[in-house]
Amino acid sequence: MVFNRDNKIMKKLKINIPIFLTMVLLTVSCERFLLAPDPQSDPVGNFEFLWHELNNKYSYFEYKSLDWDSIYTAYRPQVREDMSDRELFDLLAAMLYELKDGHVNITSPFDRSRNWSWYLDHPQNFNETIIYRNYLGNDYRITGPLHNQIIDSVLYVYYASFANRISTAHLDALMERAEGLKGVIIDIRNNGGGSSGNAYALASCFSDSSWTYGKNRVKTGPGPDDFSPWNTLSVHPRSGKRFSGEVVLLCNRNSYSASNLFALMMKSLPNVTLAGDNSGGGGGTPAFGELPNGWIYRFSATQTINMQGEHTEHGVPVDIRLDLDPADEALGIDNILETALDLFRP
Amino acid sequence: MMRNVKSLVYIVLFLVLLSGQKTYGRPANVLQTHVGMNSTAFRDKSMSPLMYTGLGLSGGVSFEHVLQKRTELFMLSFDLAGTGNPFGNTCELSGFAFKNYNLYHSEGDRQNRIVAGWSNNNYFNYYVNENYGNFRERSNYLTTFGPAAAYRYRFDLFGREMAFDMLLDIQLLGFYLRPSYVSNNPEGYLDPENSGFMGFLYSIGAFLPHQAWHAGLSPKITYFFRSGNGISLNYQYEYLRINRPEPFVQSTGKWYLTVITKL
């Protein structure tokens, strides 16, 4: 009887052990092994990947009359397998510089490439020290990122970066302060951009009715003409307090990206005058990608035009074009701001 | 997150208590609640050439309805995973699935035999690349159908009633919705002329064997209480690949602890 009972147990073990072994084997998680390995991260591989990604997805080759193939011909021979990361980075940065686009960068752990010629090649037209010392003073209001002061019955608002979030409460407070005044001056000089959502929120304060201001489209495939249909862009007035009186928007060449978009929105309003220098451009929304070596790159993947069909990649023109006068600047006077104030003075 | 985990633990403990109750008659409906962890690897070439891998939390409920010649199985599950690539860039991934199986068998129990039928999978995932700015999100949805098979082997081990189950499915036909080439939005929605439904129609792609793959297997070992309820240890593996517009591949293995409650 003991022999028979042992036989039964052995038989069950013979059946069940394979089952348990299968379960044990399955504990070895094999998820990643069923995917192809990551591509080789060598200088040639990273160069080829970046060139081809931009070739397929960058949105402004035709508009800028850029021959990306010739850039490949010029830069590919400079890639060596024994290049250091620094050398590879400098080469890729130089290649991307050819696109002359502030929305094109590559970021490594040790550096970030950029092309800032779109504002460095033009007068600065902005002196923050003068603004804070002589116009905002020491009792200006800090309404979130909107630094504001009433000057000669005009509300002056300086917004340094669209990356700084504007809340509904901030806009309520600003519109409350603007009520009954002669006008509003919004200063976005040196505002390098940020969130288009903030641009939309601020623009929605300055009209009582919806308006269209431009169109955009996005790359939908690798071909040079692979774009989505043009999508009309519009702003709807905010539900809270608004200001529909005269507005002057101050720009310079460093008013880029979201600032450029804001300038485009405001230019379409009949009660808005743009003054200073043209905005810096950056009409394409940047998309992001990653190289086989983990470096992050970004590039313009969309196009934006105004309602007349003109691209905004190189900026939105102002209505009153003027530069900062060095003589005035030496006296602590911002003649661009003064010109804007003069529009409201009797 | 911790509050959700605590709630899940309380629910599991409650079901464990329920499972100890004696009941009478042959079970025809079974509720299974599972919680566990997952190991995920995925690559979306429209976002990055690199593989993102990581661990996370998984859970869900399933309902098994045993009829005379057919067994229906409905499964609702979720996965959350924090993934990263070898260079430290991270991506948060979440997935939700509703699957159902119809397995046909001769009258009576389907013990100790392979049964076959069909399955339907409805899966949605969403992930955000933490190192990107614009267009950092991606999501995929699919509804697919395909054959399924199951095997159950009941046995005694040291006087305890146990069972080994294996469930297999492969998805062959259906449709999917994927982001467009650069944008997060599916392509049909990029045309402002398209209404919501037309945007959907223009966005969907055909899930066909030469363009997409989805397969899963799920072995399970169960220990039964005298009441007919039970507790089991599951492993579930799923592989998904969609080739258009740019290849997306996801491979996920999950370990569950399941509480089985007969209704």
Coordinates of C-alpha atoms in Angstrom, one line a residue, chain A residues 12 15-16 19-20 23 26-27 31-32 34-39 49 56-57 218-222 228-231 285-294 296 301-302, chain B residues 39 41-43 46 48-53 85-87 89 132-135 153 155-157 164 181-182 190-192 219 221 233 235 237 239 246 249 251-253 255:
Chain A
K12 CA 1.3 13.5 -10.1
I15 CA 2.6 15.7 -14.6
N16 CA 2.7 18.7 -12.4
I19 CA 3.6 22.7 -15.4
F20 CA 5.4 24.4 -12.6
M23 CA 5.5 28.8 -14.8
L26 CA 7.7 32.4 -17.5
T27 CA 8.9 34.4 -14.5
E31 CA 9.4 41.4 -22.8
R32 CA 12.4 43.4 -24.0
L34 CA 11.0 40.3 -28.3
L35 CA 11.8 43.9 -29.5
A36 CA 14.6 44.7 -31.9
P37 CA 17.6 46.1 -30.2
D38 CA 18.2 49.8 -30.2
P39 CA 20.0 51.2 -33.3
F49 CA 19.3 59.6 -38.3
N56 CA 11.1 64.0 -43.6
K57 CA 9.6 66.2 -41.0
V218 CA 1.3 70.3 -40.0
K219 CA 3.5 67.8 -41.7
T220 CA 1.6 64.6 -42.4
G221 CA 4.3 62.6 -44.3
P222 CA 7.9 62.5 -45.5
S228 CA -2.5 68.7 -43.6
P229 CA -5.1 71.1 -45.0
W230 CA -4.9 74.7 -43.7
N231 CA -6.7 75.1 -40.4
T285 CA 5.5 74.8 -33.8
P286 CA 8.5 72.7 -32.8
A287 CA 8.2 69.0 -32.6
F288 CA 10.7 66.9 -30.7
G289 CA 12.7 63.7 -31.4
E290 CA 15.5 61.7 -29.9
L291 CA 18.8 60.4 -31.5
P292 CA 20.1 56.9 -31.0
N293 CA 22.5 58.4 -28.5
G294 CA 19.7 59.9 -26.4
I296 CA 17.0 65.4 -27.8
A301 CA 7.0 70.8 -38.0
T302 CA 4.2 73.2 -38.9
Chain B
S39 CA 7.1 44.7 -17.0
A41 CA 9.0 47.4 -23.2
F42 CA 7.8 49.5 -26.1
R43 CA 9.1 51.5 -29.0
S46 CA 7.3 58.3 -34.5
S48 CA 12.0 57.8 -30.7
P49 CA 14.2 55.0 -32.2
L50 CA 14.9 53.9 -28.6
M51 CA 13.2 51.2 -26.5
Y52 CA 11.5 52.3 -23.3
T53 CA 11.2 49.8 -20.6
N85 CA 15.5 54.5 -22.1
P86 CA 19.2 53.7 -21.5
F87 CA 19.9 57.5 -21.5
N89 CA 14.8 59.9 -20.7
Y132 CA 9.7 66.6 -25.0
G133 CA 7.7 69.8 -25.3
N134 CA 5.1 70.1 -28.0
F135 CA 3.6 66.8 -29.4
Y153 CA -6.2 20.9 -16.2
F155 CA -5.5 18.1 -10.4
D156 CA -5.0 17.3 -6.7
L157 CA -1.7 18.1 -5.1
F164 CA -3.8 24.9 -14.4
Y181 CA 2.9 61.7 -38.6
V182 CA 4.0 64.5 -36.3
L190 CA -6.3 67.4 -39.0
D191 CA -8.8 68.4 -41.6
P192 CA -11.0 71.1 -40.2
P219 CA -1.2 30.8 -17.9
I221 CA -2.4 28.2 -11.5
L233 CA -1.3 33.2 -9.6
Y235 CA 1.1 35.4 -15.8
Y237 CA 1.9 38.2 -21.8
Y239 CA 2.6 41.5 -27.9
E246 CA 5.5 54.5 -38.2
V249 CA 5.7 47.8 -30.8
S251 CA 5.6 43.8 -25.3
T252 CA 4.1 43.5 -21.8
G253 CA 4.3 40.7 -19.2
W255 CA 2.1 38.9 -12.9

